[in-house]
Amino acid sequence: MSFHQNSLNILHLLLFFTCFGLPIVIARMYLIAKIHYLSILFFFFFAADDDALSLLRVAVGNPERQIDS
């Protein structure tokens, strides 16, 4: 195989990975960010409950009031 053929093969591989690999990587990053964003939203949704907030304060080490046992 000549140098020219090798460079063409490398160019074809780069083109293939750029056209097909890059959108897959971007889509995976988008999905991971979306799932992370949803988990943060769910955390704040459930932490809005008063008992959950008091548990969170105790876990952080800043209890404002005692938890009813």
CSV table of N, CA and C in Angstrom, one decimal:
chain,number,residue,atom,x,y,z
A,1,MET,N,0.8,-1.2,0.0
A,1,MET,CA,0.0,0.0,0.0
A,1,MET,C,0.9,1.2,0.0
A,2,SER,N,0.5,2.2,-0.8
A,2,SER,CA,1.3,3.4,-0.9
A,2,SER,C,0.9,4.4,0.2
A,3,PHE,N,1.7,5.4,0.3
A,3,PHE,CA,1.4,6.5,1.3
A,3,PHE,C,0.1,7.2,1.0
A,4,HIS,N,-0.1,7.4,-0.3
A,4,HIS,CA,-1.3,8.1,-0.8
A,4,HIS,C,-2.6,7.3,-0.4
A,5,GLN,N,-2.6,6.0,-0.5
A,5,GLN,CA,-3.7,5.1,-0.1
A,5,GLN,C,-3.9,5.2,1.4
A,6,ASN,N,-2.8,5.1,2.1
A,6,ASN,CA,-3.0,5.2,3.6
A,6,ASN,C,-3.6,6.5,4.0
A,7,SER,N,-3.2,7.6,3.4
A,7,SER,CA,-3.7,8.9,3.8
A,7,SER,C,-5.2,9.0,3.4
A,8,LEU,N,-5.5,8.4,2.3
A,8,LEU,CA,-7.0,8.4,1.9
A,8,LEU,C,-7.8,7.6,2.9
A,9,ASN,N,-7.3,6.5,3.4
A,9,ASN,CA,-8.0,5.7,4.4
A,9,ASN,C,-8.2,6.4,5.7
A,10,ILE,N,-7.1,7.1,6.1
A,10,ILE,CA,-7.2,7.9,7.3
A,10,ILE,C,-8.2,9.0,7.1
A,11,LEU,N,-8.2,9.7,6.0
A,11,LEU,CA,-9.2,10.7,5.7
A,11,LEU,C,-10.6,10.2,5.7
A,12,HIS,N,-10.8,9.0,5.2
A,12,HIS,CA,-12.1,8.4,5.2
A,12,HIS,C,-12.6,8.1,6.6
A,13,LEU,N,-11.7,7.6,7.4
A,13,LEU,CA,-12.0,7.3,8.8
A,13,LEU,C,-12.3,8.5,9.6
A,14,LEU,N,-11.6,9.6,9.4
A,14,LEU,CA,-11.8,10.9,10.0
A,14,LEU,C,-13.2,11.4,9.6
A,15,LEU,N,-13.5,11.3,8.3
A,15,LEU,CA,-14.8,11.8,7.8
A,15,LEU,C,-15.9,11.0,8.4
A,16,PHE,N,-15.7,9.7,8.5
A,16,PHE,CA,-16.8,8.8,9.0
A,16,PHE,C,-17.0,9.1,10.5
A,17,PHE,N,-15.9,9.3,11.3
A,17,PHE,CA,-16.1,9.6,12.7
A,17,PHE,C,-16.7,11.0,12.9
A,18,THR,N,-16.3,11.9,12.1
A,18,THR,CA,-16.8,13.2,12.2
A,18,THR,C,-18.3,13.3,11.9
A,19,CYS,N,-18.7,12.6,10.8
A,19,CYS,CA,-20.1,12.7,10.4
A,19,CYS,C,-21.0,11.8,11.3
A,20,PHE,N,-20.5,10.7,11.8
A,20,PHE,CA,-21.4,9.8,12.5
A,20,PHE,C,-21.1,9.7,14.0
A,21,GLY,N,-19.8,9.9,14.4
A,21,GLY,CA,-19.5,9.8,15.8
A,21,GLY,C,-19.8,11.1,16.5
A,22,LEU,N,-19.6,12.2,15.9
A,22,LEU,CA,-19.8,13.5,16.6
A,22,LEU,C,-21.2,13.7,17.0
A,23,PRO,N,-22.2,13.5,16.1
A,23,PRO,CA,-23.6,13.7,16.6
A,23,PRO,C,-24.0,12.7,17.7
A,24,ILE,N,-23.4,11.5,17.7
A,24,ILE,CA,-23.7,10.5,18.7
A,24,ILE,C,-23.2,11.0,20.0
A,25,VAL,N,-22.0,11.6,20.0
A,25,VAL,CA,-21.4,12.1,21.3
A,25,VAL,C,-22.2,13.3,21.8
A,26,ILE,N,-22.6,14.2,20.8
A,26,ILE,CA,-23.4,15.4,21.2
A,26,ILE,C,-24.7,14.9,21.8
A,27,ALA,N,-25.4,13.9,21.2
A,27,ALA,CA,-26.7,13.5,21.7
A,27,ALA,C,-26.5,12.8,23.0
A,28,ARG,N,-25.4,12.1,23.3
A,28,ARG,CA,-25.2,11.5,24.6
A,28,ARG,C,-25.0,12.6,25.6
A,29,MET,N,-24.2,13.6,25.3
A,29,MET,CA,-24.0,14.7,26.3
A,29,MET,C,-25.3,15.4,26.6
A,30,TYR,N,-26.2,15.6,25.5
A,30,TYR,CA,-27.4,16.3,25.7
A,30,TYR,C,-28.3,15.4,26.6
A,31,LEU,N,-28.4,14.1,26.4
A,31,LEU,CA,-29.2,13.3,27.2
A,31,LEU,C,-28.8,13.2,28.7
A,32,ILE,N,-27.4,13.2,28.8
A,32,ILE,CA,-26.9,13.1,30.2
A,32,ILE,C,-27.2,14.4,30.9
A,33,ALA,N,-27.1,15.6,30.2
A,33,ALA,CA,-27.4,16.9,30.8
A,33,ALA,C,-28.9,17.0,31.1
A,34,LYS,N,-29.7,16.4,30.2
A,34,LYS,CA,-31.1,16.5,30.5
A,34,LYS,C,-31.6,15.7,31.7
A,35,ILE,N,-31.0,14.5,31.8
A,35,ILE,CA,-31.3,13.6,32.9
A,35,ILE,C,-30.8,14.2,34.2
A,36,HIS,N,-29.6,14.9,34.2
A,36,HIS,CA,-29.1,15.5,35.4
A,36,HIS,C,-30.0,16.7,35.8
A,37,TYR,N,-30.5,17.5,34.8
A,37,TYR,CA,-31.3,18.6,35.1
A,37,TYR,C,-32.6,18.1,35.7
A,38,LEU,N,-33.2,17.0,35.1
A,38,LEU,CA,-34.5,16.5,35.7
A,38,LEU,C,-34.3,16.0,37.1
A,39,SER,N,-33.1,15.4,37.4
A,39,SER,CA,-32.9,14.9,38.7
A,39,SER,C,-32.8,16.0,39.7
A,40,ILE,N,-32.2,17.1,39.3
A,40,ILE,CA,-32.1,18.3,40.2
A,40,ILE,C,-33.5,18.9,40.4
A,41,LEU,N,-34.4,18.9,39.3
A,41,LEU,CA,-35.7,19.4,39.5
A,41,LEU,C,-36.5,18.5,40.4
A,42,PHE,N,-36.4,17.2,40.3
A,42,PHE,CA,-37.1,16.3,41.2
A,42,PHE,C,-36.6,16.4,42.6
A,43,PHE,N,-35.3,16.6,42.8
A,43,PHE,CA,-34.8,16.8,44.1
A,43,PHE,C,-35.4,18.0,44.8
A,44,PHE,N,-35.5,19.2,44.1
A,44,PHE,CA,-36.1,20.4,44.7
A,44,PHE,C,-37.6,20.2,44.8
A,45,PHE,N,-38.2,19.4,44.0
A,45,PHE,CA,-39.7,19.2,44.1
A,45,PHE,C,-40.0,18.4,45.4
A,46,PHE,N,-39.2,17.4,45.6
A,46,PHE,CA,-39.4,16.6,46.8
A,46,PHE,C,-38.9,17.2,48.1
A,47,ALA,N,-37.9,18.1,47.9
A,47,ALA,CA,-37.3,18.8,49.1
A,47,ALA,C,-38.2,19.9,49.5
A,48,ALA,N,-39.2,20.3,48.7
A,48,ALA,CA,-40.1,21.4,49.0
A,48,ALA,C,-41.0,21.0,50.2
A,49,ASP,N,-41.1,19.7,50.4
A,49,ASP,CA,-41.9,19.2,51.5
A,49,ASP,C,-41.2,19.6,52.8
A,50,ASP,N,-42.0,20.0,53.8
A,50,ASP,CA,-41.4,20.5,55.1
A,50,ASP,C,-40.5,19.5,55.8
A,51,ASP,N,-41.0,18.2,55.9
A,51,ASP,CA,-40.3,17.2,56.5
A,51,ASP,C,-39.0,16.9,55.8
A,52,ALA,N,-39.1,16.9,54.5
A,52,ALA,CA,-37.8,16.6,53.7
A,52,ALA,C,-36.8,17.8,53.9
A,53,LEU,N,-37.4,19.0,54.0
A,53,LEU,CA,-36.5,20.1,54.2
A,53,LEU,C,-35.8,20.0,55.6
A,54,SER,N,-36.5,19.6,56.6
A,54,SER,CA,-35.9,19.5,57.9
A,54,SER,C,-34.9,18.4,57.9
A,55,LEU,N,-35.2,17.3,57.2
A,55,LEU,CA,-34.2,16.2,57.1
A,55,LEU,C,-33.0,16.7,56.4
A,56,LEU,N,-33.2,17.5,55.4
A,56,LEU,CA,-32.0,18.1,54.6
A,56,LEU,C,-31.2,19.0,55.5
A,57,ARG,N,-31.9,19.8,56.3
A,57,ARG,CA,-31.1,20.7,57.2
A,57,ARG,C,-30.3,19.9,58.2
A,58,VAL,N,-30.9,18.8,58.7
A,58,VAL,CA,-30.1,18.0,59.7
A,58,VAL,C,-28.9,17.3,59.0
A,59,ALA,N,-29.2,16.9,57.7
A,59,ALA,CA,-28.1,16.2,57.0
A,59,ALA,C,-26.9,17.2,56.7
A,60,VAL,N,-27.3,18.5,56.4
A,60,VAL,CA,-26.3,19.5,56.2
A,60,VAL,C,-25.6,19.9,57.5
A,61,GLY,N,-26.3,19.8,58.6
A,61,GLY,CA,-25.7,20.1,59.9
A,61,GLY,C,-26.2,21.5,60.3
A,62,ASN,N,-27.4,21.9,59.8
A,62,ASN,CA,-27.9,23.2,60.2
A,62,ASN,C,-29.4,23.0,60.5
A,63,PRO,N,-29.7,22.3,61.6
A,63,PRO,CA,-31.2,22.2,61.9
A,63,PRO,C,-31.8,23.4,62.6
A,64,GLU,N,-32.9,23.9,62.0
A,64,GLU,CA,-33.5,25.0,62.6
A,64,GLU,C,-34.5,24.6,63.7
A,65,ARG,N,-35.1,23.4,63.5
A,65,ARG,CA,-36.0,22.9,64.6
A,65,ARG,C,-35.8,21.4,64.7
A,66,GLN,N,-36.3,20.9,65.8
A,66,GLN,CA,-36.2,19.5,66.0
A,66,GLN,C,-37.2,18.7,65.1
A,67,ILE,N,-36.7,17.5,64.7
A,67,ILE,CA,-37.6,16.7,63.9
A,67,ILE,C,-38.5,15.9,64.9
A,68,ASP,N,-39.8,15.8,64.6
A,68,ASP,CA,-40.7,15.1,65.5
A,68,ASP,C,-40.4,13.6,65.3
A,69,SER,N,-40.1,12.9,66.4
A,69,SER,CA,-39.8,11.5,66.3
A,69,SER,C,-41.0,10.6,66.7
